[in-house]
PDB file of C-alpha atoms in Angstrom:
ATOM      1  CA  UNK A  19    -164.458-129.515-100.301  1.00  0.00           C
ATOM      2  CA  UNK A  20    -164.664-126.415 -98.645  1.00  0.00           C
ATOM      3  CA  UNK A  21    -165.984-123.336-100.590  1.00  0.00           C
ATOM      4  CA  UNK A  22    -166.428-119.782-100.152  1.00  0.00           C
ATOM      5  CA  UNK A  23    -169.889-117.618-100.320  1.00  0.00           C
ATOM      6  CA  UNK A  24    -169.885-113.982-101.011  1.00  0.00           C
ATOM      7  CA  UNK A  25    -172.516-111.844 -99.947  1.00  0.00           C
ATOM      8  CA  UNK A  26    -172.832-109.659-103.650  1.00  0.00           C
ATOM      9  CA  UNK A  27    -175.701-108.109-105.634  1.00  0.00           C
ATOM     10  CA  UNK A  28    -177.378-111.373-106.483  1.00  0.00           C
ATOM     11  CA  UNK A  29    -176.956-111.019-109.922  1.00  0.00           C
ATOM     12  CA  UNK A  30    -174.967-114.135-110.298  1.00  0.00           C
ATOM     13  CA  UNK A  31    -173.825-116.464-108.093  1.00  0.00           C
ATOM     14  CA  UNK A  32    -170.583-115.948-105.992  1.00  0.00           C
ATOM     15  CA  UNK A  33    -169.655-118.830-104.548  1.00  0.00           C
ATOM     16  CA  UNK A  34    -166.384-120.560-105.323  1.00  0.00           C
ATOM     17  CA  UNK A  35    -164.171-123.908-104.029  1.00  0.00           C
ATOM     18  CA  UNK A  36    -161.084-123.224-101.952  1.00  0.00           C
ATOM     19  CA  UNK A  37    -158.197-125.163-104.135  1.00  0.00           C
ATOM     20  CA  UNK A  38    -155.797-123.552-101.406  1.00  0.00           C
ATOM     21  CA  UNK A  39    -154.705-121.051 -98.881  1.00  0.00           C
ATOM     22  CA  UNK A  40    -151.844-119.393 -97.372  1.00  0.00           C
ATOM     23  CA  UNK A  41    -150.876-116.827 -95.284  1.00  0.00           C
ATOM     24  CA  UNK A  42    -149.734-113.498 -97.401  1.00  0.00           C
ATOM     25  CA  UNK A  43    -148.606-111.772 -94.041  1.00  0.00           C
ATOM     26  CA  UNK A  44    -149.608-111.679 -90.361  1.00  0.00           C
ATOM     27  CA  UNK A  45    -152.724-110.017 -91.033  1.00  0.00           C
ATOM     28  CA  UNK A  46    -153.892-111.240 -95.001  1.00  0.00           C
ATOM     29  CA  UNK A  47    -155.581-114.686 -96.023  1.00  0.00           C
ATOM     30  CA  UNK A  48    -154.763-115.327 -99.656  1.00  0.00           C
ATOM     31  CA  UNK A  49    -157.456-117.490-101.115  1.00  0.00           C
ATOM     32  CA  UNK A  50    -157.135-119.857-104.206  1.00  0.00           C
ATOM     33  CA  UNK A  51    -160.212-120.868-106.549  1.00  0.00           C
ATOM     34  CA  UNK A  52    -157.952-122.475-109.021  1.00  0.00           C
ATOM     35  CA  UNK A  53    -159.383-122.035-112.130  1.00  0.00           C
ATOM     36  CA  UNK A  54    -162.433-120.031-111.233  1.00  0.00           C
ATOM     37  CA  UNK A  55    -162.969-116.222-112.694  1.00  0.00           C
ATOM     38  CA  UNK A  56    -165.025-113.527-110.650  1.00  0.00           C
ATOM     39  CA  UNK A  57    -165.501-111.536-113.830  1.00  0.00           C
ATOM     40  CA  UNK A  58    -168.918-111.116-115.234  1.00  0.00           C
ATOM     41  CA  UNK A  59    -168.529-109.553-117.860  1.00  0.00           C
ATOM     42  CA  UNK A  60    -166.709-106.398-119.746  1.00  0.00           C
ATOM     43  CA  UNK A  61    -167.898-103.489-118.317  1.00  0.00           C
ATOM     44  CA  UNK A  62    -168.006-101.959-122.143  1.00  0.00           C
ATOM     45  CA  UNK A  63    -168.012-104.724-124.418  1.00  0.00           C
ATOM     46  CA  UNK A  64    -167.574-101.989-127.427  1.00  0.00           C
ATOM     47  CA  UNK A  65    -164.294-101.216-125.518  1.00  0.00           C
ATOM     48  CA  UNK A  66    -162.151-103.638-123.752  1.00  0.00           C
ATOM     49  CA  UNK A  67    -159.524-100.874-121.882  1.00  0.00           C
ATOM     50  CA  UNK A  68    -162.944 -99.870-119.791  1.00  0.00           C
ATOM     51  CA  UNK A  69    -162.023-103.491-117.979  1.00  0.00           C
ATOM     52  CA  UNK A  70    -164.567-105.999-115.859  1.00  0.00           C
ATOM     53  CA  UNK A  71    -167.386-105.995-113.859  1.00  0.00           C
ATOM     54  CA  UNK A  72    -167.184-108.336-111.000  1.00  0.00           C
ATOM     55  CA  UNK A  73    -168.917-111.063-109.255  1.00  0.00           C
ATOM     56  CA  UNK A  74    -167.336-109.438-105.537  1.00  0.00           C
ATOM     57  CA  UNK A  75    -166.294-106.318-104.452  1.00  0.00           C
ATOM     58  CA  UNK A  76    -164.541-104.787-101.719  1.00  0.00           C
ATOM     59  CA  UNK A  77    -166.595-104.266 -98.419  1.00  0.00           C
ATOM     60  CA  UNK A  78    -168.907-107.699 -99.401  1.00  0.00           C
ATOM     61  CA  UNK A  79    -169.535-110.112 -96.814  1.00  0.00           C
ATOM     62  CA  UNK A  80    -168.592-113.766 -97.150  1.00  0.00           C
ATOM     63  CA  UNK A  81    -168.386-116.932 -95.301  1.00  0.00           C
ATOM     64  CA  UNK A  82    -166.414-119.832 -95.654  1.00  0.00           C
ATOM     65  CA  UNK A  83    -168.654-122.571 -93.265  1.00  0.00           C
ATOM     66  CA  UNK A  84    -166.523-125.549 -91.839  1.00  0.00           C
ATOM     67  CA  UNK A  85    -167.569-128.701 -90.477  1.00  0.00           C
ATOM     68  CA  UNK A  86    -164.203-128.860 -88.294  1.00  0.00           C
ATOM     69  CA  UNK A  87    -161.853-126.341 -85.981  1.00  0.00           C
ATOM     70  CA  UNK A  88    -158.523-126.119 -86.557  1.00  0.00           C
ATOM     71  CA  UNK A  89    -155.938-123.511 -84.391  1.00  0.00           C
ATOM     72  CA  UNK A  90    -153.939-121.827 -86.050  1.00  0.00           C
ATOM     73  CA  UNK A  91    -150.413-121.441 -84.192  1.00  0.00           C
ATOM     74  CA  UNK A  92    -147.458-119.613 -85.184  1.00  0.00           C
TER      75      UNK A  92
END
């Protein structure tokens, strides 16, 4: 399996399994964690339209570490 680690606040955990991957354009990775959620939690739980805080944010390091190369051609 190969997963992905994000570098986040430490509050939780943000690690999650690659189910899949694909190219969105020449310059975008679109990564699939199946079933996984990165919410934490409601960001108001007395009000539901405030929306989610999440387990990664924009501008977070991550790494994905392999145990094989592959080159990408296209």
């Amino acid at each position: 399996y190969i997963y992905i680690y994000v570098d986040n606040d430490g509050e939780r955990n943000a690690s999650y399994q690659i189910v899949a991957a694909h190219l969105d354009d020449d310059t975008r990775l679109v990564l699939d964690i199946g079933d996984a959620t990165t919410v934490r939690r409601y960001r108001d739980p007395a009000d539901f339209t405030k929306g989610y805080v999440y387990d990664v944010a924009a501008g977070q390091q991550v790494r994905i570490p392999l145990t094989r190369e592959w080159t990408v051609t296209r």
